[in-house]
PDB file of C-alpha atoms in Angstrom:
ATOM      1  CA  UNK A 481      99.167  81.994  99.325  1.00  0.00           C
ATOM      2  CA  UNK A 482     101.381  81.954  96.229  1.00  0.00           C
ATOM      3  CA  UNK A 483     101.500  84.733  93.642  1.00  0.00           C
ATOM      4  CA  UNK A 484      99.373  83.110  90.940  1.00  0.00           C
ATOM      5  CA  UNK A 485      96.578  82.255  93.392  1.00  0.00           C
ATOM      6  CA  UNK A 486      96.553  85.846  94.568  1.00  0.00           C
ATOM      7  CA  UNK A 487      96.467  87.096  90.980  1.00  0.00           C
ATOM      8  CA  UNK A 488      93.508  84.947  89.941  1.00  0.00           C
ATOM      9  CA  UNK A 489      91.631  85.927  93.096  1.00  0.00           C
ATOM     10  CA  UNK A 490      92.150  89.600  92.274  1.00  0.00           C
ATOM     11  CA  UNK A 491      91.074  88.894  88.693  1.00  0.00           C
ATOM     12  CA  UNK A 492      87.788  87.487  89.982  1.00  0.00           C
ATOM     13  CA  UNK A 493      87.163  90.610  92.039  1.00  0.00           C
ATOM     14  CA  UNK A 494      87.858  92.795  88.998  1.00  0.00           C
ATOM     15  CA  UNK A 495      85.502  90.712  86.863  1.00  0.00           C
ATOM     16  CA  UNK A 496      82.701  90.988  89.425  1.00  0.00           C
ATOM     17  CA  UNK A 497      83.249  94.740  89.572  1.00  0.00           C
ATOM     18  CA  UNK A 498      83.361  95.474  85.848  1.00  0.00           C
ATOM     19  CA  UNK A 499      80.793  92.958  84.450  1.00  0.00           C
ATOM     20  CA  UNK A 500      82.392  92.725  80.987  1.00  0.00           C
ATOM     21  CA  UNK A 501      80.298  92.185  77.845  1.00  0.00           C
ATOM     22  CA  UNK A 502      81.466  88.949  76.226  1.00  0.00           C
ATOM     23  CA  UNK A 503      80.632  88.266  72.580  1.00  0.00           C
ATOM     24  CA  UNK A 504      80.362  84.557  71.795  1.00  0.00           C
ATOM     25  CA  UNK A 505      80.265  82.844  68.421  1.00  0.00           C
ATOM     26  CA  UNK A 506      80.039  79.379  69.795  1.00  0.00           C
ATOM     27  CA  UNK A 507      78.753  75.841  69.810  1.00  0.00           C
ATOM     28  CA  UNK A 508      74.957  75.633  69.467  1.00  0.00           C
ATOM     29  CA  UNK A 509      74.937  72.482  71.613  1.00  0.00           C
ATOM     30  CA  UNK A 510      76.273  74.468  74.574  1.00  0.00           C
ATOM     31  CA  UNK A 511      75.391  78.085  73.838  1.00  0.00           C
ATOM     32  CA  UNK A 512      72.831  78.291  76.654  1.00  0.00           C
ATOM     33  CA  UNK A 513      75.288  76.844  79.168  1.00  0.00           C
ATOM     34  CA  UNK A 514      77.945  79.337  78.088  1.00  0.00           C
ATOM     35  CA  UNK A 515      75.532  82.245  78.489  1.00  0.00           C
ATOM     36  CA  UNK A 516      74.461  81.078  81.945  1.00  0.00           C
ATOM     37  CA  UNK A 517      78.054  80.445  83.043  1.00  0.00           C
ATOM     38  CA  UNK A 518      78.960  83.999  82.033  1.00  0.00           C
ATOM     39  CA  UNK A 519      76.002  85.435  83.921  1.00  0.00           C
ATOM     40  CA  UNK A 520      76.870  83.327  86.968  1.00  0.00           C
ATOM     41  CA  UNK A 521      80.481  84.563  87.089  1.00  0.00           C
ATOM     42  CA  UNK A 522      79.337  88.183  86.778  1.00  0.00           C
ATOM     43  CA  UNK A 523      79.779  88.890  83.059  1.00  0.00           C
ATOM     44  CA  UNK A 524      77.212  89.840  80.420  1.00  0.00           C
ATOM     45  CA  UNK A 525      76.900  87.455  77.445  1.00  0.00           C
ATOM     46  CA  UNK A 526      75.861  88.238  73.891  1.00  0.00           C
ATOM     47  CA  UNK A 527      75.549  85.546  71.233  1.00  0.00           C
ATOM     48  CA  UNK A 528      75.708  87.105  67.760  1.00  0.00           C
ATOM     49  CA  UNK A 529      76.858  84.925  64.866  1.00  0.00           C
ATOM     50  CA  UNK A 530      75.370  86.537  61.755  1.00  0.00           C
ATOM     51  CA  UNK A 531      77.965  88.023  59.425  1.00  0.00           C
ATOM     52  CA  UNK A 532      75.951  91.238  59.111  1.00  0.00           C
ATOM     53  CA  UNK A 533      76.433  92.091  62.789  1.00  0.00           C
ATOM     54  CA  UNK A 534      79.340  89.990  64.076  1.00  0.00           C
ATOM     55  CA  UNK A 535      81.898  92.736  63.565  1.00  0.00           C
ATOM     56  CA  UNK A 536      79.709  95.458  65.049  1.00  0.00           C
ATOM     57  CA  UNK A 537      79.001  93.411  68.186  1.00  0.00           C
ATOM     58  CA  UNK A 538      82.675  92.515  68.586  1.00  0.00           C
ATOM     59  CA  UNK A 539      83.561  96.207  68.462  1.00  0.00           C
ATOM     60  CA  UNK A 540      81.376  97.076  71.462  1.00  0.00           C
ATOM     61  CA  UNK A 541      82.331  94.047  73.559  1.00  0.00           C
ATOM     62  CA  UNK A 542      84.986  93.590  76.216  1.00  0.00           C
ATOM     63  CA  UNK A 543      86.086  90.227  74.792  1.00  0.00           C
ATOM     64  CA  UNK A 544      85.329  87.896  71.879  1.00  0.00           C
ATOM     65  CA  UNK A 545      85.074  84.103  72.237  1.00  0.00           C
ATOM     66  CA  UNK A 546      85.307  81.911  69.123  1.00  0.00           C
ATOM     67  CA  UNK A 547      84.357  78.224  69.464  1.00  0.00           C
ATOM     68  CA  UNK A 548      84.206  75.823  66.486  1.00  0.00           C
ATOM     69  CA  UNK A 549      82.365  73.023  68.300  1.00  0.00           C
ATOM     70  CA  UNK A 550      79.464  72.882  65.823  1.00  0.00           C
ATOM     71  CA  UNK A 551      81.251  74.137  62.772  1.00  0.00           C
ATOM     72  CA  UNK A 552      79.516  75.384  59.653  1.00  0.00           C
ATOM     73  CA  UNK A 553      80.623  77.526  56.733  1.00  0.00           C
ATOM     74  CA  UNK A 554      78.240  80.384  57.634  1.00  0.00           C
ATOM     75  CA  UNK A 555      79.793  81.003  61.028  1.00  0.00           C
ATOM     76  CA  UNK A 556      83.379  80.630  59.810  1.00  0.00           C
ATOM     77  CA  UNK A 557      83.024  83.926  57.945  1.00  0.00           C
ATOM     78  CA  UNK A 558      81.384  85.515  60.992  1.00  0.00           C
ATOM     79  CA  UNK A 559      84.202  84.372  63.270  1.00  0.00           C
ATOM     80  CA  UNK A 560      86.874  85.824  61.024  1.00  0.00           C
ATOM     81  CA  UNK A 561      85.003  89.107  60.575  1.00  0.00           C
ATOM     82  CA  UNK A 562      84.431  89.443  64.322  1.00  0.00           C
ATOM     83  CA  UNK A 563      88.022  88.490  65.074  1.00  0.00           C
ATOM     84  CA  UNK A 564      89.450  91.050  62.682  1.00  0.00           C
ATOM     85  CA  UNK A 565      87.223  93.782  64.117  1.00  0.00           C
ATOM     86  CA  UNK A 566      88.207  92.819  67.655  1.00  0.00           C
ATOM     87  CA  UNK A 567      91.868  93.046  66.663  1.00  0.00           C
ATOM     88  CA  UNK A 568      91.303  96.504  65.193  1.00  0.00           C
ATOM     89  CA  UNK A 569      89.668  97.638  68.446  1.00  0.00           C
ATOM     90  CA  UNK A 570      92.231  96.066  70.778  1.00  0.00           C
ATOM     91  CA  UNK A 571      89.684  93.609  72.175  1.00  0.00           C
ATOM     92  CA  UNK A 572      90.979  90.234  73.426  1.00  0.00           C
ATOM     93  CA  UNK A 573      90.057  87.164  71.383  1.00  0.00           C
ATOM     94  CA  UNK A 574      89.733  83.726  73.002  1.00  0.00           C
ATOM     95  CA  UNK A 575      89.763  80.753  70.620  1.00  0.00           C
ATOM     96  CA  UNK A 576      88.605  77.186  71.305  1.00  0.00           C
ATOM     97  CA  UNK A 577      89.690  74.903  68.396  1.00  0.00           C
ATOM     98  CA  UNK A 578      87.203  72.153  69.281  1.00  0.00           C
ATOM     99  CA  UNK A 579      87.945  68.880  67.505  1.00  0.00           C
ATOM    100  CA  UNK A 580      91.061  70.189  65.757  1.00  0.00           C
ATOM    101  CA  UNK A 581      92.665  67.235  64.013  1.00  0.00           C
ATOM    102  CA  UNK A 582      89.367  65.397  63.489  1.00  0.00           C
ATOM    103  CA  UNK A 583      88.373  66.591  59.999  1.00  0.00           C
ATOM    104  CA  UNK A 584      89.690  68.561  57.051  1.00  0.00           C
ATOM    105  CA  UNK A 585      87.098  71.330  57.555  1.00  0.00           C
ATOM    106  CA  UNK A 586      88.082  71.781  61.207  1.00  0.00           C
ATOM    107  CA  UNK A 587      91.764  71.680  60.427  1.00  0.00           C
ATOM    108  CA  UNK A 588      91.453  74.200  57.597  1.00  0.00           C
ATOM    109  CA  UNK A 589      89.277  76.477  59.737  1.00  0.00           C
ATOM    110  CA  UNK A 590      91.730  76.452  62.644  1.00  0.00           C
ATOM    111  CA  UNK A 591      94.555  77.373  60.301  1.00  0.00           C
ATOM    112  CA  UNK A 592      92.490  80.113  58.621  1.00  0.00           C
ATOM    113  CA  UNK A 593      91.467  81.706  61.906  1.00  0.00           C
ATOM    114  CA  UNK A 594      95.004  81.617  63.262  1.00  0.00           C
ATOM    115  CA  UNK A 595      96.318  83.166  60.039  1.00  0.00           C
ATOM    116  CA  UNK A 596      93.761  85.986  59.923  1.00  0.00           C
ATOM    117  CA  UNK A 597      93.020  86.735  63.573  1.00  0.00           C
ATOM    118  CA  UNK A 598      95.454  87.585  66.381  1.00  0.00           C
ATOM    119  CA  UNK A 599      94.481  85.294  69.233  1.00  0.00           C
ATOM    120  CA  UNK A 600      94.895  86.374  72.856  1.00  0.00           C
ATOM    121  CA  UNK A 601      94.155  83.025  74.527  1.00  0.00           C
ATOM    122  CA  UNK A 602      93.843  79.581  72.943  1.00  0.00           C
ATOM    123  CA  UNK A 603      92.067  77.014  75.134  1.00  0.00           C
ATOM    124  CA  UNK A 604      91.706  73.334  74.323  1.00  0.00           C
ATOM    125  CA  UNK A 605      92.513  69.781  75.315  1.00  0.00           C
ATOM    126  CA  UNK A 606      95.909  68.217  74.719  1.00  0.00           C
ATOM    127  CA  UNK A 607      94.954  66.780  71.308  1.00  0.00           C
ATOM    128  CA  UNK A 608      93.549  70.077  70.032  1.00  0.00           C
ATOM    129  CA  UNK A 609      96.443  72.191  71.231  1.00  0.00           C
ATOM    130  CA  UNK A 610      98.956  69.634  69.965  1.00  0.00           C
ATOM    131  CA  UNK A 611      97.400  69.967  66.501  1.00  0.00           C
ATOM    132  CA  UNK A 612      97.788  73.735  66.707  1.00  0.00           C
ATOM    133  CA  UNK A 613     101.432  73.184  67.672  1.00  0.00           C
ATOM    134  CA  UNK A 614     101.919  71.255  64.426  1.00  0.00           C
ATOM    135  CA  UNK A 615     102.167  67.811  65.991  1.00  0.00           C
ATOM    136  CA  UNK A 616     100.565  64.613  64.709  1.00  0.00           C
ATOM    137  CA  UNK A 617      97.441  63.877  66.776  1.00  0.00           C
ATOM    138  CA  UNK A 618      94.885  61.111  67.262  1.00  0.00           C
ATOM    139  CA  UNK A 619      91.878  63.266  68.155  1.00  0.00           C
ATOM    140  CA  UNK A 620      88.766  61.324  69.245  1.00  0.00           C
ATOM    141  CA  UNK A 621      86.055  63.629  67.894  1.00  0.00           C
ATOM    142  CA  UNK A 622      85.984  66.503  70.371  1.00  0.00           C
ATOM    143  CA  UNK A 623      87.823  64.562  73.085  1.00  0.00           C
ATOM    144  CA  UNK A 624      91.528  64.175  73.733  1.00  0.00           C
ATOM    145  CA  UNK A 625      93.028  60.799  72.929  1.00  0.00           C
ATOM    146  CA  UNK A 626      94.906  58.680  75.432  1.00  0.00           C
ATOM    147  CA  UNK A 627      97.967  58.660  73.183  1.00  0.00           C
ATOM    148  CA  UNK A 628      98.097  62.452  72.986  1.00  0.00           C
ATOM    149  CA  UNK A 629      97.625  62.578  76.745  1.00  0.00           C
ATOM    150  CA  UNK A 630     101.115  61.164  77.181  1.00  0.00           C
ATOM    151  CA  UNK A 631     102.655  64.357  75.809  1.00  0.00           C
ATOM    152  CA  UNK A 632     104.337  66.995  77.960  1.00  0.00           C
ATOM    153  CA  UNK A 633     101.464  69.484  78.190  1.00  0.00           C
ATOM    154  CA  UNK A 634     103.702  72.270  79.486  1.00  0.00           C
ATOM    155  CA  UNK A 635     106.009  71.935  76.490  1.00  0.00           C
ATOM    156  CA  UNK A 636     103.062  71.916  74.056  1.00  0.00           C
ATOM    157  CA  UNK A 637     101.447  74.956  75.686  1.00  0.00           C
ATOM    158  CA  UNK A 638     104.723  76.858  75.665  1.00  0.00           C
ATOM    159  CA  UNK A 639     105.331  75.999  72.007  1.00  0.00           C
ATOM    160  CA  UNK A 640     101.891  77.272  70.949  1.00  0.00           C
ATOM    161  CA  UNK A 641     102.254  80.410  73.058  1.00  0.00           C
ATOM    162  CA  UNK A 642     105.592  81.212  71.441  1.00  0.00           C
ATOM    163  CA  UNK A 643     104.413  80.327  67.926  1.00  0.00           C
ATOM    164  CA  UNK A 644     101.325  82.551  67.991  1.00  0.00           C
ATOM    165  CA  UNK A 645     102.285  85.148  70.590  1.00  0.00           C
ATOM    166  CA  UNK A 646      99.351  84.201  72.783  1.00  0.00           C
ATOM    167  CA  UNK A 647      98.551  82.447  76.028  1.00  0.00           C
ATOM    168  CA  UNK A 648      97.818  78.734  75.634  1.00  0.00           C
ATOM    169  CA  UNK A 649      95.633  76.832  78.109  1.00  0.00           C
ATOM    170  CA  UNK A 650      95.473  73.049  78.031  1.00  0.00           C
ATOM    171  CA  UNK A 651      92.752  71.559  80.207  1.00  0.00           C
ATOM    172  CA  UNK A 652      92.868  68.018  81.523  1.00  0.00           C
ATOM    173  CA  UNK A 653      93.419  66.137  84.782  1.00  0.00           C
ATOM    174  CA  UNK A 654      96.045  68.800  85.491  1.00  0.00           C
ATOM    175  CA  UNK A 655      95.517  72.047  83.596  1.00  0.00           C
ATOM    176  CA  UNK A 656      98.521  73.860  82.133  1.00  0.00           C
ATOM    177  CA  UNK A 657      98.722  77.544  81.211  1.00  0.00           C
ATOM    178  CA  UNK A 658     101.645  79.220  79.425  1.00  0.00           C
ATOM    179  CA  UNK A 659     102.289  82.565  77.767  1.00  0.00           C
ATOM    180  CA  UNK A 660     105.728  81.427  76.607  1.00  0.00           C
ATOM    181  CA  UNK A 661     107.412  82.827  79.704  1.00  0.00           C
ATOM    182  CA  UNK A 662     105.278  81.785  82.648  1.00  0.00           C
ATOM    183  CA  UNK A 663     103.848  78.301  83.194  1.00  0.00           C
ATOM    184  CA  UNK A 664     101.119  77.543  85.715  1.00  0.00           C
ATOM    185  CA  UNK A 665      99.543  74.229  86.655  1.00  0.00           C
ATOM    186  CA  UNK A 666      96.060  73.933  88.134  1.00  0.00           C
ATOM    187  CA  UNK A 667      94.907  70.863  90.030  1.00  0.00           C
ATOM    188  CA  UNK A 668      91.303  71.843  90.682  1.00  0.00           C
ATOM    189  CA  UNK A 669      88.410  69.929  89.142  1.00  0.00           C
ATOM    190  CA  UNK A 670      86.524  66.649  89.318  1.00  0.00           C
ATOM    191  CA  UNK A 671      86.336  63.711  86.854  1.00  0.00           C
ATOM    192  CA  UNK A 672      82.550  64.157  86.641  1.00  0.00           C
ATOM    193  CA  UNK A 673      83.101  67.370  84.654  1.00  0.00           C
ATOM    194  CA  UNK A 674      83.883  65.166  81.658  1.00  0.00           C
ATOM    195  CA  UNK A 675      80.408  63.578  81.908  1.00  0.00           C
ATOM    196  CA  UNK A 676      78.547  66.832  81.247  1.00  0.00           C
ATOM    197  CA  UNK A 677      78.589  68.285  77.746  1.00  0.00           C
ATOM    198  CA  UNK A 678      79.734  71.866  77.532  1.00  0.00           C
ATOM    199  CA  UNK A 679      82.103  72.147  80.475  1.00  0.00           C
ATOM    200  CA  UNK A 680      84.987  72.816  78.094  1.00  0.00           C
ATOM    201  CA  UNK A 681      82.972  75.408  76.186  1.00  0.00           C
ATOM    202  CA  UNK A 682      81.923  77.033  79.470  1.00  0.00           C
ATOM    203  CA  UNK A 683      85.559  77.138  80.551  1.00  0.00           C
ATOM    204  CA  UNK A 684      86.510  78.963  77.363  1.00  0.00           C
ATOM    205  CA  UNK A 685      83.646  81.421  77.901  1.00  0.00           C
ATOM    206  CA  UNK A 686      84.855  82.029  81.466  1.00  0.00           C
ATOM    207  CA  UNK A 687      88.357  82.728  80.158  1.00  0.00           C
ATOM    208  CA  UNK A 688      86.737  85.275  77.858  1.00  0.00           C
ATOM    209  CA  UNK A 689      85.023  86.933  80.805  1.00  0.00           C
ATOM    210  CA  UNK A 690      88.277  87.231  82.729  1.00  0.00           C
ATOM    211  CA  UNK A 691      90.146  88.458  79.633  1.00  0.00           C
ATOM    212  CA  UNK A 692      87.508  91.142  79.176  1.00  0.00           C
ATOM    213  CA  UNK A 693      88.079  92.436  82.696  1.00  0.00           C
ATOM    214  CA  UNK A 694      91.843  91.941  83.098  1.00  0.00           C
ATOM    215  CA  UNK A 695      94.757  93.032  80.929  1.00  0.00           C
ATOM    216  CA  UNK A 696      97.016  90.072  81.753  1.00  0.00           C
ATOM    217  CA  UNK A 697      95.977  87.214  79.452  1.00  0.00           C
ATOM    218  CA  UNK A 698      98.007  84.649  81.397  1.00  0.00           C
ATOM    219  CA  UNK A 699      96.178  85.499  84.621  1.00  0.00           C
ATOM    220  CA  UNK A 700      92.828  85.621  82.800  1.00  0.00           C
ATOM    221  CA  UNK A 701      93.354  82.151  81.357  1.00  0.00           C
ATOM    222  CA  UNK A 702      94.421  80.722  84.707  1.00  0.00           C
ATOM    223  CA  UNK A 703      91.454  82.358  86.452  1.00  0.00           C
ATOM    224  CA  UNK A 704      88.923  81.060  83.944  1.00  0.00           C
ATOM    225  CA  UNK A 705      90.262  77.511  84.049  1.00  0.00           C
ATOM    226  CA  UNK A 706      90.555  77.518  87.850  1.00  0.00           C
ATOM    227  CA  UNK A 707      87.004  78.853  88.180  1.00  0.00           C
ATOM    228  CA  UNK A 708      85.551  75.880  86.334  1.00  0.00           C
ATOM    229  CA  UNK A 709      87.721  73.455  88.299  1.00  0.00           C
ATOM    230  CA  UNK A 710      86.672  74.891  91.644  1.00  0.00           C
ATOM    231  CA  UNK A 711      83.023  75.018  90.557  1.00  0.00           C
ATOM    232  CA  UNK A 712      83.247  71.352  89.564  1.00  0.00           C
ATOM    233  CA  UNK A 713      84.564  70.381  92.976  1.00  0.00           C
ATOM    234  CA  UNK A 714      81.852  72.319  94.800  1.00  0.00           C
ATOM    235  CA  UNK A 715      79.152  70.985  92.466  1.00  0.00           C
ATOM    236  CA  UNK A 716      80.196  67.405  93.153  1.00  0.00           C
ATOM    237  CA  UNK A 717      80.147  68.001  96.895  1.00  0.00           C
ATOM    238  CA  UNK A 718      76.648  69.485  96.687  1.00  0.00           C
ATOM    239  CA  UNK A 719      74.947  67.349  94.059  1.00  0.00           C
ATOM    240  CA  UNK A 720      77.322  64.968  92.319  1.00  0.00           C
ATOM    241  CA  UNK A 721      75.933  61.857  93.912  1.00  0.00           C
ATOM    242  CA  UNK A 722      72.457  62.706  92.625  1.00  0.00           C
ATOM    243  CA  UNK A 723      73.574  62.294  89.006  1.00  0.00           C
ATOM    244  CA  UNK A 724      74.885  64.268  86.087  1.00  0.00           C
ATOM    245  CA  UNK A 725      71.752  66.398  85.692  1.00  0.00           C
ATOM    246  CA  UNK A 726      71.899  67.749  89.213  1.00  0.00           C
ATOM    247  CA  UNK A 727      75.671  68.095  88.942  1.00  0.00           C
ATOM    248  CA  UNK A 728      75.220  70.149  85.773  1.00  0.00           C
ATOM    249  CA  UNK A 729      72.964  72.683  87.472  1.00  0.00           C
ATOM    250  CA  UNK A 730      75.180  72.706  90.562  1.00  0.00           C
ATOM    251  CA  UNK A 731      78.095  73.908  88.409  1.00  0.00           C
ATOM    252  CA  UNK A 732      76.150  77.077  87.608  1.00  0.00           C
ATOM    253  CA  UNK A 733      75.175  77.460  91.273  1.00  0.00           C
ATOM    254  CA  UNK A 734      78.817  77.171  92.281  1.00  0.00           C
ATOM    255  CA  UNK A 735      79.943  79.706  89.683  1.00  0.00           C
ATOM    256  CA  UNK A 736      77.312  82.158  90.899  1.00  0.00           C
ATOM    257  CA  UNK A 737      78.819  82.059  94.405  1.00  0.00           C
ATOM    258  CA  UNK A 738      82.451  81.985  93.300  1.00  0.00           C
ATOM    259  CA  UNK A 739      84.278  85.031  94.593  1.00  0.00           C
ATOM    260  CA  UNK A 740      87.860  85.991  95.372  1.00  0.00           C
ATOM    261  CA  UNK A 741      87.644  84.522  98.883  1.00  0.00           C
ATOM    262  CA  UNK A 742      86.553  81.125  97.547  1.00  0.00           C
ATOM    263  CA  UNK A 743      89.314  81.194  94.942  1.00  0.00           C
ATOM    264  CA  UNK A 744      91.907  81.988  97.600  1.00  0.00           C
ATOM    265  CA  UNK A 745      90.646  79.202  99.847  1.00  0.00           C
ATOM    266  CA  UNK A 746      90.186  76.483  97.214  1.00  0.00           C
ATOM    267  CA  UNK A 747      92.596  77.348  94.405  1.00  0.00           C
ATOM    268  CA  UNK A 748      95.196  74.666  93.714  1.00  0.00           C
ATOM    269  CA  UNK A 749      97.540  76.618  91.472  1.00  0.00           C
ATOM    270  CA  UNK A 750     101.290  76.678  91.306  1.00  0.00           C
ATOM    271  CA  UNK A 751     103.749  78.280  88.920  1.00  0.00           C
ATOM    272  CA  UNK A 752     106.803  76.550  87.530  1.00  0.00           C
TER     273      UNK A 752
END
């Protein structure tokens, strides 16, 4: 077993032991899935997006997850307030810039959050993270474009990590994680994950859970991404042939049984 696989396995054990409280200001299309994914992995979710309480909830949480999937002006203020409070309290902030590059509002919001909030982990697809890196992108709504997929994901992740002093996680056929110094690649997952809405949002929430229980953001990001990939593989084996509905539920089942032993046995991680 290599070092990164051992580290993510230990991170899972720590998460199961500590049951971190994870504050989510997230996508209303997938909020229920994110909450259930957090419960399944052993964390405790709270979804609080009103400006009057966002900062207070962030202050008592183990991690904060910001997701702009269903963006509106009301929650932009809540995200920034919660992010600033989390920064003040030393609480990790995980940011998912969903659809970055697709509209002026999204682009402006991504820039505003990154200017006002210190991000611990940024998780997105290659188009979204390329936008954050300052590259021209051809985002397809909330999906990565084929043209952007030809980029060197490791180079993009490293550039974002260095630019913002964070860990960057790019998910795709091969996931790439970088904190500017270390680079890991993860080859877990199944193509059917792209046929169920919310798997990206759930992945970001899982990263938040691991970040809330582990000090090393690079390991937390790798563990969260690997957890969804492994769960996707197990879900397909159990229920994938029944259809996307059964596969969807099987993802949660797989996450609920995911422990350090399963991660050691099934993790396909390597570090450059």
